[in-house]
Coordinates of C-alpha atoms and ligand atoms in Angstrom, one line a residue:
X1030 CA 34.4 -66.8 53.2
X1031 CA 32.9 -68.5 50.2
X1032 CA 32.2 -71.9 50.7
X1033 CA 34.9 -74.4 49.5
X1034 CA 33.6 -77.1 47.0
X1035 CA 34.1 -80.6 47.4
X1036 CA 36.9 -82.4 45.9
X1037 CA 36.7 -85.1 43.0
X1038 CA 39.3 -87.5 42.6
X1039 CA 39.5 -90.0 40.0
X1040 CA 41.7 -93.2 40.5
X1041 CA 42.1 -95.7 37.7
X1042 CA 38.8 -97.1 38.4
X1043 CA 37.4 -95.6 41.8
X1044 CA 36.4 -92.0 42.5
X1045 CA 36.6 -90.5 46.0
X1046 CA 35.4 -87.5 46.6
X1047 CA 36.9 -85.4 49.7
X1048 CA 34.0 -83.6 51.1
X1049 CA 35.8 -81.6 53.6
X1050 CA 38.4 -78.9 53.1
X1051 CA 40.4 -79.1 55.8
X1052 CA 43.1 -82.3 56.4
X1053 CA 44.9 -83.5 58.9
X1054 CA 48.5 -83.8 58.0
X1055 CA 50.7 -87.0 58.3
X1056 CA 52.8 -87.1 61.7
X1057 CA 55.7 -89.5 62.5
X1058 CA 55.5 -90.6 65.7
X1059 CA 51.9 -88.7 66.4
X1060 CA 48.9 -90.0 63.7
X1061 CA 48.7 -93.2 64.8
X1062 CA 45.4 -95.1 65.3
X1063 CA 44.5 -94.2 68.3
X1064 CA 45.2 -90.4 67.2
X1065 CA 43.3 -90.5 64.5
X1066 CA 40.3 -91.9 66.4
X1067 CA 40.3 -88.5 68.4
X1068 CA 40.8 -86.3 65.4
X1069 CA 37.7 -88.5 63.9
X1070 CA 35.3 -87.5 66.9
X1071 CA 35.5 -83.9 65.7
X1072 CA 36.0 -84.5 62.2
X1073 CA 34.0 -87.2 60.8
X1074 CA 34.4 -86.6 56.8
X1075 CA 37.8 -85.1 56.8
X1076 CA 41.1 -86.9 55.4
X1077 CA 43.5 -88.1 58.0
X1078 CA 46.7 -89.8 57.0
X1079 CA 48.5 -92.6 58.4
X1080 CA 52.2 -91.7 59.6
X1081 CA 54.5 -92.1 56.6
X1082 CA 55.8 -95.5 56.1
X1083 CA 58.8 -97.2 54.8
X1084 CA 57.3 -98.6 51.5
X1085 CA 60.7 -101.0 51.2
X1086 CA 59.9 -102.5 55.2
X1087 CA 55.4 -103.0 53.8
X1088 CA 57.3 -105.0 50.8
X1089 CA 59.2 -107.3 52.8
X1090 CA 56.3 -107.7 55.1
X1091 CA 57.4 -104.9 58.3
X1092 CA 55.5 -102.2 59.5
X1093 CA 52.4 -104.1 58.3
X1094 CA 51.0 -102.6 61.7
X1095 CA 50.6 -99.0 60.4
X1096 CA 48.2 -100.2 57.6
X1097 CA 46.5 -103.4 58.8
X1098 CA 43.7 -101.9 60.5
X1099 CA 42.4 -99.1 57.9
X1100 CA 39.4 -100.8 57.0
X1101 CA 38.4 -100.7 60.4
X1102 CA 38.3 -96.9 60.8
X1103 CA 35.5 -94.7 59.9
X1104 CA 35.9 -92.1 57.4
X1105 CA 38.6 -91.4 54.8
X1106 CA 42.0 -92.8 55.7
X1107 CA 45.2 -92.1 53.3
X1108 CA 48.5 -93.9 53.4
X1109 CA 51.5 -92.4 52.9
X1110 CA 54.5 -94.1 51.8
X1111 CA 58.2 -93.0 51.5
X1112 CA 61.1 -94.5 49.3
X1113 CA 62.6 -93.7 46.1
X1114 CA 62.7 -97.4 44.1
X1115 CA 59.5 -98.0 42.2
X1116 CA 59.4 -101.2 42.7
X1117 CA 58.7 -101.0 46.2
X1118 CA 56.5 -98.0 46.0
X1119 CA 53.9 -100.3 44.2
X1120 CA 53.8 -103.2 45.9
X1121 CA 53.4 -101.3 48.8
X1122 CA 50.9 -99.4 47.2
X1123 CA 48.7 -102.4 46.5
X1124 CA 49.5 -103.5 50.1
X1125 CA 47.9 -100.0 51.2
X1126 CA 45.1 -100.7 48.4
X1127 CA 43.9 -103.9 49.9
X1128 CA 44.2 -103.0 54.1
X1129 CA 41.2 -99.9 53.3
X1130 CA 43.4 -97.0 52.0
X1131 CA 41.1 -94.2 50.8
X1132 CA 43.8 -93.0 48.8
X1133 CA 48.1 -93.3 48.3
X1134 CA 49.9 -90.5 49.5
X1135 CA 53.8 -90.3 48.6
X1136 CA 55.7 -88.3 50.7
X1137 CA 58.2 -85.9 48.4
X1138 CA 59.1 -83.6 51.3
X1139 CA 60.2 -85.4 54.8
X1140 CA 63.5 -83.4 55.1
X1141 CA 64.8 -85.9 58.0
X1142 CA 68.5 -86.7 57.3
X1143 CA 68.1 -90.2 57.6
X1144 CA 65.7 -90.9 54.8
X1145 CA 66.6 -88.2 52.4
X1146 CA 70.1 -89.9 52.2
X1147 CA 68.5 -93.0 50.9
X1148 CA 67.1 -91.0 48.3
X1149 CA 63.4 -90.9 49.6
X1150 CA 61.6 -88.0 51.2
X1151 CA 62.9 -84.7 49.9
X1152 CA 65.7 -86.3 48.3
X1153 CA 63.0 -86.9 45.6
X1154 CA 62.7 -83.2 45.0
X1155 CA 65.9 -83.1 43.1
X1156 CA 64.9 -85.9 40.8
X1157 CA 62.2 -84.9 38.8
X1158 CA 61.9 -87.5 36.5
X1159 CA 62.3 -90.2 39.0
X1160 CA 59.6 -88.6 41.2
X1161 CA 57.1 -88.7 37.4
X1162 CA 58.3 -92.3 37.2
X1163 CA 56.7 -93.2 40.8
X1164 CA 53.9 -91.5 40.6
X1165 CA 53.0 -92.5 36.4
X1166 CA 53.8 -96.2 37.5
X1167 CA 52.0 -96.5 41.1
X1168 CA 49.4 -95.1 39.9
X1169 CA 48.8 -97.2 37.4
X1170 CA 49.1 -100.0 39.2
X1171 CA 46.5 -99.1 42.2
X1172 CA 42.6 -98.3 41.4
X1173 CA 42.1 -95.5 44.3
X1174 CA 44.0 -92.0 43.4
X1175 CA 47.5 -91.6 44.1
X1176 CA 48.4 -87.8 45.7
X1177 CA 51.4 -86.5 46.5
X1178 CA 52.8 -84.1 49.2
X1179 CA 55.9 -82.1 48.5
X1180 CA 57.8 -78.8 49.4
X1181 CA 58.9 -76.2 47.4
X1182 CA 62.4 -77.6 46.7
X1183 CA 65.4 -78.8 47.6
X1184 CA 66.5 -75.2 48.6
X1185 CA 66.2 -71.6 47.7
X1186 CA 68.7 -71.6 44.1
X1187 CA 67.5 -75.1 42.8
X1188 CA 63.8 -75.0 44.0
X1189 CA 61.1 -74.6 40.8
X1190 CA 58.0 -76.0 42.5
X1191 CA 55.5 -75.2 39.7
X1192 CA 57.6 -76.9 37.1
X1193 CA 57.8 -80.1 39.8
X1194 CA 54.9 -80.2 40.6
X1195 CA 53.6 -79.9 36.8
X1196 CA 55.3 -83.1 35.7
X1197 CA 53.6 -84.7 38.9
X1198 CA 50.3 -83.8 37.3
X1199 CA 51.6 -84.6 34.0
X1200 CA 52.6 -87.9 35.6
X1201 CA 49.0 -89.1 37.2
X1202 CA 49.1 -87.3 40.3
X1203 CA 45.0 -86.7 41.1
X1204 CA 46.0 -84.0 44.2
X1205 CA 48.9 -82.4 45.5
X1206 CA 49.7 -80.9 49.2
X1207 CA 52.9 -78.3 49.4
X1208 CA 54.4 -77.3 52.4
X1209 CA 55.6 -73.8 51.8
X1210 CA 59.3 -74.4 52.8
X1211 CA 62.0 -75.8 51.0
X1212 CA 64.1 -78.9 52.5
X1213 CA 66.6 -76.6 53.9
X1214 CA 64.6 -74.1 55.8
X1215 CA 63.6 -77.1 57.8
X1216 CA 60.9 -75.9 59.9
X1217 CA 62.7 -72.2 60.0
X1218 CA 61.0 -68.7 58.9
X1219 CA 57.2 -68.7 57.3
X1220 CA 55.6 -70.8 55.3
X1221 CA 55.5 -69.2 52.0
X1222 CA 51.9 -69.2 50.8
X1223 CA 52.4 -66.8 47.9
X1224 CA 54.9 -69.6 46.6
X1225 CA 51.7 -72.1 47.2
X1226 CA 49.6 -69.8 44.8
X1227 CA 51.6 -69.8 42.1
X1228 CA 51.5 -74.1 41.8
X1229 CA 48.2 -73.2 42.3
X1230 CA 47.5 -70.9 38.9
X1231 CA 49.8 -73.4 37.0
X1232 CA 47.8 -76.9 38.3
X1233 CA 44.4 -78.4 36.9
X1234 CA 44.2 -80.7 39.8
X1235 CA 43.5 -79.7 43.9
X1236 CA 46.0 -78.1 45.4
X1237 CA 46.1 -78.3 49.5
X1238 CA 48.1 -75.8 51.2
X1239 CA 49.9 -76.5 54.4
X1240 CA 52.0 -74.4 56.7
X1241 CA 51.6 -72.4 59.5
X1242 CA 48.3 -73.1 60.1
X1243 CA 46.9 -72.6 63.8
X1244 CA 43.8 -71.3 63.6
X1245 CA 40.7 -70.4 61.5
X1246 CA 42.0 -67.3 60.9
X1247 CA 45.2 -68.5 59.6
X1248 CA 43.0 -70.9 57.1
X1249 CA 41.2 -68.3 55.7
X1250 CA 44.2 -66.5 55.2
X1251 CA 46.2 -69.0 53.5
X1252 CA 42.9 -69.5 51.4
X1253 CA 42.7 -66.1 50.0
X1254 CA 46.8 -66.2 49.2
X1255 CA 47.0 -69.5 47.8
X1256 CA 43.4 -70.2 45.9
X1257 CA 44.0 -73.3 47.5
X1258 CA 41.5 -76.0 47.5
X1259 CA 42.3 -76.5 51.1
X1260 CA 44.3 -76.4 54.0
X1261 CA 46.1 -79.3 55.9
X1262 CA 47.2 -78.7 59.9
X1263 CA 49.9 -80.1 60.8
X1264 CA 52.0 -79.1 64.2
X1265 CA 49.0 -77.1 65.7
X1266 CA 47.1 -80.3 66.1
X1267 CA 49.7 -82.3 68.4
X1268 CA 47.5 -82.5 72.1
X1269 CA 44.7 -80.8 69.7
X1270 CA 42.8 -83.8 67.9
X1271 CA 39.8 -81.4 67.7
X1272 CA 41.4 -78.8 65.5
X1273 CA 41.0 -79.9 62.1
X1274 CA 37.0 -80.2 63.0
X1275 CA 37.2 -76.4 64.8
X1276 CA 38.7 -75.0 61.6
X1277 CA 36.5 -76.7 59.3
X1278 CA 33.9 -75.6 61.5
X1279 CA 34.4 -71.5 62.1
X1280 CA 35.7 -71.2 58.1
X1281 CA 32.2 -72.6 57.4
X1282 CA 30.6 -70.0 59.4
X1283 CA 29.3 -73.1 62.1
X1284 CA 28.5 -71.9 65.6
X1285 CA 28.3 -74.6 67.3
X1286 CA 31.8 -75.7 68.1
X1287 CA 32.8 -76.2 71.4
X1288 CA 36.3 -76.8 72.0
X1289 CA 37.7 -78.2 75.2
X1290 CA 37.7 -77.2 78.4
X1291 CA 39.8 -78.4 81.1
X1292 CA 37.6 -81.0 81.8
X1293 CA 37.6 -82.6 78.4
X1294 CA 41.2 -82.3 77.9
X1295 CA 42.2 -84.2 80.6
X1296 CA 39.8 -86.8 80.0
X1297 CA 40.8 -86.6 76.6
X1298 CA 44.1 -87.5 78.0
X1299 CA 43.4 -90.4 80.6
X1300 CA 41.9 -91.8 77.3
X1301 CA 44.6 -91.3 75.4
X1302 CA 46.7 -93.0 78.1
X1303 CA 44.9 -96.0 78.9
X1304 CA 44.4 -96.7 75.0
X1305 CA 47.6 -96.9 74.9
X1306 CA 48.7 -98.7 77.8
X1307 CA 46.3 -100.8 76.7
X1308 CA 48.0 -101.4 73.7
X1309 CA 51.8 -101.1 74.0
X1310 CA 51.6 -102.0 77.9
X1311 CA 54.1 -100.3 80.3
X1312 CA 55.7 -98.5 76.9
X1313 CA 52.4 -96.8 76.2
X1314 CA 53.3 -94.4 79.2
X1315 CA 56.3 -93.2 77.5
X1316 CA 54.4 -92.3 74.3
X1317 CA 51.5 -90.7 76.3
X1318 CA 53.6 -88.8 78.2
X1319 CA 53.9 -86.1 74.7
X1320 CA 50.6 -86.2 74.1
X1321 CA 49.3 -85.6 77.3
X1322 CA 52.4 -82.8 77.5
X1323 CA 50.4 -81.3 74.4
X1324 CA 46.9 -81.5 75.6
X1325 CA 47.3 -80.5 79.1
X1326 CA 47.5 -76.8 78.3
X1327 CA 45.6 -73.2 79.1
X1328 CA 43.8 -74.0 81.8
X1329 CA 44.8 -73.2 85.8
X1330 CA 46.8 -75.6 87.0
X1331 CA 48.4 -77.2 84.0
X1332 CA 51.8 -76.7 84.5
X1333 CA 52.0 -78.2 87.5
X1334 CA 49.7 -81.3 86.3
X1335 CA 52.6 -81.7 83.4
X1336 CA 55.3 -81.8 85.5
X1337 CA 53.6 -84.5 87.7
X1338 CA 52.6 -86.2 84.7
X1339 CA 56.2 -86.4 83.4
X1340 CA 57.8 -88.0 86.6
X1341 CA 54.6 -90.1 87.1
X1342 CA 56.5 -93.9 87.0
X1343 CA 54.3 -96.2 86.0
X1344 CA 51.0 -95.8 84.0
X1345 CA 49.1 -96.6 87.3
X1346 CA 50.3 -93.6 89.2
X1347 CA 49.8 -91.5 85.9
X1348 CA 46.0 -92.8 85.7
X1349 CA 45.8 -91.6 89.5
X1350 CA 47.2 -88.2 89.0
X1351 CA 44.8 -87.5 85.9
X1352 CA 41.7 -89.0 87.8
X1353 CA 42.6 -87.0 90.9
X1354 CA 42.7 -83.8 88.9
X1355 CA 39.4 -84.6 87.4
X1356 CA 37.7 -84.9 91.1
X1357 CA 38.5 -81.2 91.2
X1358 CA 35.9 -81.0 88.5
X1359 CA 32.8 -82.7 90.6
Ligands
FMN2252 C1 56.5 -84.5 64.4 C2 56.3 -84.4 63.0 C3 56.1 -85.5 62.2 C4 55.9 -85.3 60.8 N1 55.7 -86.4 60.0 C5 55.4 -86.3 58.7 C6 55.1 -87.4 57.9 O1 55.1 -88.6 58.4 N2 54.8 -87.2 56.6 C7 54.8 -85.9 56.1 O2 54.5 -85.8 54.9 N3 55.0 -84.9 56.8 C8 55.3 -85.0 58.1 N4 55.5 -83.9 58.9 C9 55.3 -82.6 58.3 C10 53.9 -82.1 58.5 O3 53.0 -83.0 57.9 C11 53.6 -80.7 57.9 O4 53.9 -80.7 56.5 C12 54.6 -79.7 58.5 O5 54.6 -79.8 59.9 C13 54.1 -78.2 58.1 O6 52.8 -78.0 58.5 P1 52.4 -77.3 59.9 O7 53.1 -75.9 59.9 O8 50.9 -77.2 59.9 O9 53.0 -78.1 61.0 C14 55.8 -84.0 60.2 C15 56.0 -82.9 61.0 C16 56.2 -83.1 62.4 C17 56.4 -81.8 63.2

């Protein structure tokens, strides 16, 4: 595969340049710090994204927790933010701005009831011109670029995804990332990828391409659809923190990626576990307990080491159950 080129982005007044093709996606409930601290051990240059965040609660001073520590974190770290009033999008924004942001991400796809009712999310897909007046007016108000990450519409009989996603560009947008689903498939059938290519022959600026990604194979696939400028993983890299670095590595032709074995995946998850016992106390178990459902997978004996994991009662007796399967290992 040819190699993919880095990617310039011009804010009004800083530059950032993206210098590898392959993103992890914004996950509720899974990007978090701590993830993103894994999926930074394989992936030292790539873009990771916070978990999307209610730009209404960073105005009046909530969820402050999501963004505070950015400038703390190595490598390039993007906040996304969700609402549908301007006014909150942009202080927010300058909120982001000033915690480390790399870059503003505004979420134009999250299909979940909840938040498309309030008009943010999807919901944002049927108003085009309030969706141009985010974007023009955050990004004017921010110095770092402002990207945005959409579907392909609403659903199937209303959905024009090149002309949406033209007056995003036409708006300030510097990057845009399309899932290739509308809001009503949900997660159901294919990502469509051919849908991707057409934004792609329409737009100026980077296009990332994201669905139904699991593998290399699947990248490179996607990337000779779509044109795309690169691929963001989403699902496949729940328990999988390495991935994005794996891909990035075999679609560059690198031999010398090792991903885990048994051993490191249950380290990776007595980590993973104790960071966050460490910081959310007793509740860090019951946060653990999906990720270390994820990890703990394809080797012998990982069934049954789940299903002790999820009646283990306390994050002491967890600790002991993943220490006890590592002295297998000595
Ligand atoms: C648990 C979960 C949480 C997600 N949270 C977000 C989010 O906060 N922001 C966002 O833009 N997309 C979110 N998504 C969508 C993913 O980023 C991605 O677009 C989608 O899963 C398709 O990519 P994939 O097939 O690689 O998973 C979420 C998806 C899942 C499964």
């Amino acid at each position: 595969m040819k190699l993919l080129s880095p990617i310039f982005l011009s804010g009004n007044g800083t530059s950032r340049s993206l210098n590898c093709p392959v993103l992890q996606s914004p996950l509720a409930g899974v990007s978090d710090q701590i993830f993103r601290k894994f999926v930074r051990r394989w992936s030292p240059k790539a873009l990771l994204f916070t978990e999307m965040v209610n730009a209404k609660s960073l105005e009046l001073g909530h969820g402050a927790e999501k963004v505070i520590e950015l400038s703390e974190e190595s490598g390039p770290i993007g906040v996304q933010l969700f609402d549908h009033r301007p006014d909150s999008m942009i202080d927010a924004a300058i909120k982001a701005e000033l915690s480390g942001a790399f870059l503003i991400d505004i979420n134009m796809g999250c299909p979940v009831k909840k938040i498309a009712r309030k008009g943010g999310g999807s919901a944002l897909l049927k108003e085009p011109e309030l969706a141009q007046l985010i974007v023009k007016q955050v990004s004017k108000a921010i110095s770092i670029p402002l990207t945005v990450k959409i579907r392909l519409g609403w659903d199937e009989t209303t959905a024009d995804p090149v002309s949406f996603a033209l007056g995003l560009q036409e708006a300030g947008a510097q990057l845009i990332t399309v899932h290739g689903r509308t809001r009503k498939q949900g997660f159901s059938g294919n990502a469509n990828w051919e849908a991707i290519s057409k934004i792609k022959k329409s737009l100026d600026i980077p296009i990332i391409a994201n669905g139904d990604i699991k593998n290399s194979r699947d990248a490179i696939e996607c990337l000779k659809i779509t044109n795309a400028d690169g691929v963001m993983i989403g699902r496949a890299s729940m328990g999988a923190p390495w991935l994005v670095g794996q891909i990035d590595a075999e679609i560059n032709n690198q031999k010398t990626f090792i991903p885990p074995d048994a051993k490191m995946k249950i380290n990776l998850s007595l980590e993973h576990l104790k960071l966050l016992i460490s910081k959310k106390g007793n509740h860090g178990l019951l946060i653990a307990r999906k990720h270390m459902n994820w990890t703990c997978r394809g080797f012998q004996g990982a069934s049954t080491l789940r299903q002790k994991l999820v009646r283990a009662n306390s994050p002491n007796e967890a600790i002991k159950l993943l220490e006890e399967e590592l002295i297998k290992f000595n």
